[in-house]
Amino acid sequence: QSALTQPASVSGSPGQSITISCTGTSSDVGSYNLVSWYQHHPGKAPKFIIYEGSKRPSGVSNRFSGSKSGNTASLTISGLQAEDEADYYCCSYAGSSTWVFGGGTKLTVL
Amino acid sequence: QITLKESGPTLVKPTQTLTLTCTFSGFSLRTSGVGVAWIRQPPGKALEWLALIYWDDDKRYSPSLKSRLTITKDTSKNQVVLTMTNMDPVDTATYYCAHISLNWYAFDIWGQGTMVTVSS
């Protein structure tokens, strides 16, 4: 069970859109539509922003959207705002009630 | 409102056993489809899923750490306990507990985390 692969960093200017990829295998991302995404501001508790690949929990901005194709899931943030600057993690169900996180992506809002 | 709070030692010595407690409110671990997980984050590194216990006492562990972990629950006290044996400096991390609902197969509410340093 290896960590999912995410880019170490991405950046964008306010108002722009960015996409963070999350690549797994046919044993996790590719087998289940159960990818979730978390926003983590250092020193705070991670916040759950996407589940089942593309669904937003109540209260999460519609600027956050998710998708999946094959073994790769993606998180898109549109209309970037300064408050979006954080670390973002994907997580996938990996079968037998086990879970695997991605390596995390640091988003910088320029 | 669901809340979770981690507690335990801030410093442990190498080879010792770490015991962490997650005390929660706002839900019951008797409710079908509910679980509590432990997740950690070493300084400057990624999140890592460690273990999970469900309402029906089903327990799951990270394959890479399975031999060192034990997760238990005390439903009457609304607590979940994680023990990790043979601690090493590489286990230095912030340890989080989180609520999981099988309604959406995601860790929807997290505690603030507790930092554990492993050093002699």
Coordinates of C-alpha atoms in Angstrom, one line a residue:
Chain A
Q1 CA 0.0 0.0 0.0
S2 CA 2.0 3.0 -1.3
A3 CA 1.0 6.6 -0.8
L4 CA -0.9 8.2 -3.6
T5 CA 1.1 10.6 -5.8
Q6 CA 0.4 14.3 -5.7
P7 CA 2.5 17.2 -7.0
A8 CA 4.5 18.7 -4.2
S9 CA 3.4 22.2 -5.0
V10 CA 1.1 24.2 -7.2
S11 CA 0.5 27.9 -7.4
G12 CA -1.9 30.4 -8.9
S13 CA -3.0 34.0 -8.8
P14 CA -6.2 35.2 -7.2
G15 CA -9.1 34.5 -9.4
Q16 CA -7.4 31.8 -11.4
S17 CA -8.1 28.1 -11.3
I18 CA -5.7 25.3 -10.3
T19 CA -5.9 21.6 -10.5
I20 CA -4.2 19.1 -8.2
S21 CA -3.8 15.5 -9.4
C22 CA -3.8 12.4 -7.2
T23 CA -2.5 9.2 -8.9
G24 CA -3.0 5.8 -7.4
T25 CA -3.4 2.3 -8.7
S26 CA -6.0 -0.1 -9.8
S27 CA -6.1 -1.3 -6.2
D28 CA -7.3 2.0 -4.8
V29 CA -8.2 5.0 -6.8
G30 CA -9.0 3.0 -9.9
S31 CA -11.2 0.4 -8.1
Y32 CA -13.3 2.6 -6.0
N33 CA -15.2 5.9 -6.4
L34 CA -14.2 6.8 -2.8
V35 CA -11.6 9.5 -3.1
S36 CA -11.8 12.3 -0.6
W37 CA -9.9 15.5 -0.4
Y38 CA -8.8 17.5 2.6
Q39 CA -7.6 21.1 3.1
H40 CA -5.1 21.5 5.8
H41 CA -3.9 24.8 7.2
P42 CA -0.8 24.1 9.3
G43 CA -1.5 24.0 13.0
K44 CA -5.2 23.3 12.4
A45 CA -7.4 20.2 11.9
P46 CA -7.7 19.1 8.3
K47 CA -11.0 20.0 6.7
F48 CA -13.0 17.6 4.6
I49 CA -13.9 19.2 1.2
I50 CA -14.7 16.5 -1.3
Y51 CA -16.0 12.9 -0.9
E52 CA -16.8 10.1 -3.4
G53 CA -14.6 11.8 -5.8
S54 CA -16.8 14.8 -6.7
K55 CA -19.3 15.5 -4.0
R56 CA -19.1 18.5 -1.7
P57 CA -20.2 18.3 1.9
S58 CA -22.6 20.9 3.1
G59 CA -21.0 24.3 3.6
V60 CA -18.0 23.7 1.3
S61 CA -17.7 26.4 -1.4
N62 CA -18.7 25.4 -4.9
R63 CA -15.3 26.7 -6.0
F64 CA -14.0 23.3 -5.0
S65 CA -14.7 20.4 -7.4
G66 CA -13.4 16.9 -7.9
S67 CA -13.2 14.4 -10.6
K68 CA -11.7 11.0 -11.5
S69 CA -10.4 9.3 -14.5
G70 CA -8.9 5.8 -14.3
N71 CA -6.3 5.7 -11.5
T72 CA -6.1 9.5 -11.2
A73 CA -8.4 11.8 -9.2
S74 CA -8.3 15.6 -9.4
L75 CA -9.2 18.5 -7.3
T76 CA -9.9 21.9 -9.0
I77 CA -10.2 25.1 -7.1
S78 CA -11.6 28.0 -9.2
G79 CA -11.6 31.7 -8.4
L80 CA -8.6 31.3 -6.2
Q81 CA -8.6 33.3 -2.9
A82 CA -5.8 34.0 -0.5
E83 CA -7.6 31.9 2.1
D84 CA -7.2 28.8 -0.2
E85 CA -3.5 28.8 0.5
A86 CA -3.0 25.5 2.4
D87 CA -1.9 21.9 2.0
Y88 CA -4.3 19.6 0.2
Y89 CA -4.4 15.9 0.6
C90 CA -6.3 13.2 -1.3
C91 CA -7.3 9.9 0.3
S92 CA -8.6 6.8 -1.3
Y93 CA -10.3 3.7 0.1
A94 CA -8.0 0.8 -0.7
G95 CA -10.2 -2.2 0.0
S96 CA -10.7 -4.3 3.1
S97 CA -11.5 -1.1 5.1
T98 CA -8.1 0.3 4.7
W99 CA -7.2 3.8 3.5
V100 CA -4.3 5.5 1.8
F101 CA -3.4 9.2 1.7
G102 CA -1.6 11.2 -0.9
G103 CA 1.7 12.9 -0.3
G104 CA 0.1 16.3 -0.1
T105 CA 0.3 19.4 -2.3
K106 CA 1.2 22.8 -1.1
L107 CA -1.0 25.5 -2.7
T108 CA 0.5 29.0 -2.9
V109 CA -1.7 31.9 -3.9
L110 CA 0.6 34.4 -5.5
Chain B
Q1 CA -22.0 18.8 16.9
I2 CA -19.3 16.2 16.7
T3 CA -16.0 16.9 18.4
L4 CA -13.0 14.8 19.0
K5 CA -9.9 15.5 21.2
E6 CA -6.7 13.6 21.3
S7 CA -4.7 13.1 24.6
G8 CA -1.5 11.4 25.6
P9 CA 2.1 11.9 26.3
T10 CA 4.0 14.6 24.4
L11 CA 7.4 12.7 24.8
V12 CA 8.2 9.0 24.8
K13 CA 11.5 7.2 24.7
P14 CA 12.6 4.9 22.0
T15 CA 11.3 1.3 22.4
Q16 CA 8.5 2.5 24.7
T17 CA 4.8 2.0 24.0
L18 CA 2.7 5.0 23.1
T19 CA -0.9 5.1 24.3
L20 CA -3.2 7.8 22.9
T21 CA -6.8 8.4 23.8
C22 CA -9.4 10.0 21.5
T23 CA -12.4 11.4 23.5
F24 CA -15.4 12.3 21.4
S25 CA -18.8 13.7 21.7
G26 CA -21.8 14.3 19.4
F27 CA -22.0 10.7 18.2
S28 CA -22.1 7.2 19.5
L29 CA -19.9 4.3 18.5
R30 CA -22.9 2.1 18.9
T31 CA -24.4 3.7 15.7
S32 CA -24.2 1.6 12.6
G33 CA -21.9 3.0 9.9
V34 CA -19.7 5.0 12.3
G35 CA -16.1 4.7 13.0
V36 CA -13.0 6.4 14.5
A37 CA -9.7 6.5 12.8
W38 CA -6.1 7.5 13.8
I39 CA -4.0 9.4 11.3
R40 CA -0.6 10.9 11.8
Q41 CA 1.6 13.6 10.2
P42 CA 5.4 13.7 10.8
P43 CA 6.8 17.2 10.8
G44 CA 6.9 18.5 7.2
K45 CA 5.5 15.2 5.8
A46 CA 2.3 13.8 4.6
L47 CA -0.7 12.4 6.4
E48 CA -0.6 8.7 7.0
W49 CA -3.6 6.6 7.9
L50 CA -2.9 4.3 10.9
A51 CA -6.0 2.4 12.1
L52 CA -9.7 2.4 12.3
I53 CA -12.4 0.9 14.5
Y54 CA -16.0 0.6 13.6
W55 CA -19.2 0.6 15.6
D56 CA -19.3 -3.2 15.3
D57 CA -15.8 -3.5 16.7
D58 CA -14.3 -4.3 13.3
K59 CA -10.7 -3.1 13.5
R60 CA -8.4 -2.3 10.5
Y61 CA -4.7 -1.4 10.5
S62 CA -2.2 0.1 8.1
P63 CA -0.4 -2.9 6.6
S64 CA 3.0 -1.4 7.2
L65 CA 2.3 -0.8 10.9
K66 CA -0.1 -3.6 11.8
S67 CA 2.3 -5.5 14.0
R68 CA 2.8 -2.5 16.3
L69 CA -0.8 -1.1 16.5
T70 CA -3.8 -1.9 18.6
I71 CA -7.0 0.1 18.5
T72 CA -9.8 -0.4 21.0
K73 CA -13.0 1.4 22.0
D74 CA -14.8 2.1 25.3
T75 CA -18.3 3.0 24.1
S76 CA -19.5 3.9 27.6
K77 CA -16.8 6.5 27.9
N78 CA -16.9 7.7 24.3
Q79 CA -13.3 6.9 23.9
V80 CA -11.0 5.2 21.4
V81 CA -7.5 4.2 22.4
L82 CA -4.5 3.6 20.1
T83 CA -1.4 1.9 21.3
M84 CA 1.8 1.7 19.3
T85 CA 4.6 -0.4 20.5
N86 CA 8.4 -0.1 20.0
M87 CA 8.4 3.6 19.4
D88 CA 11.2 5.1 17.3
P89 CA 12.2 8.7 16.5
V90 CA 10.7 8.3 13.0
D91 CA 7.3 8.0 14.8
T92 CA 7.6 11.6 15.9
A93 CA 4.4 13.2 14.5
T94 CA 1.1 14.9 15.2
Y95 CA -1.4 12.2 15.8
Y96 CA -5.1 12.9 14.9
C97 CA -8.2 11.0 15.5
A98 CA -11.1 11.5 13.1
H99 CA -14.8 10.5 12.7
I100 CA -15.7 8.4 9.7
S101 CA -19.1 7.8 8.4
L102 CA -19.9 5.1 5.9
N103 CA -22.5 7.5 4.4
W104 CA -19.6 9.0 2.5
Y105 CA -16.5 7.0 3.3
A106 CA -14.5 9.9 4.4
F107 CA -13.0 11.4 7.5
D108 CA -15.4 14.2 8.0
I109 CA -14.5 15.6 11.5
W110 CA -11.0 15.7 12.9
G111 CA -9.5 16.5 16.3
Q112 CA -6.9 19.2 16.7
G113 CA -4.1 16.6 16.9
T114 CA -1.5 15.9 19.6
M115 CA 2.2 16.2 19.0
V116 CA 4.3 13.2 20.1
T117 CA 8.1 13.4 20.1
V118 CA 10.1 10.2 20.4
S119 CA 13.5 11.0 21.9
S120 CA 15.8 9.7 24.6

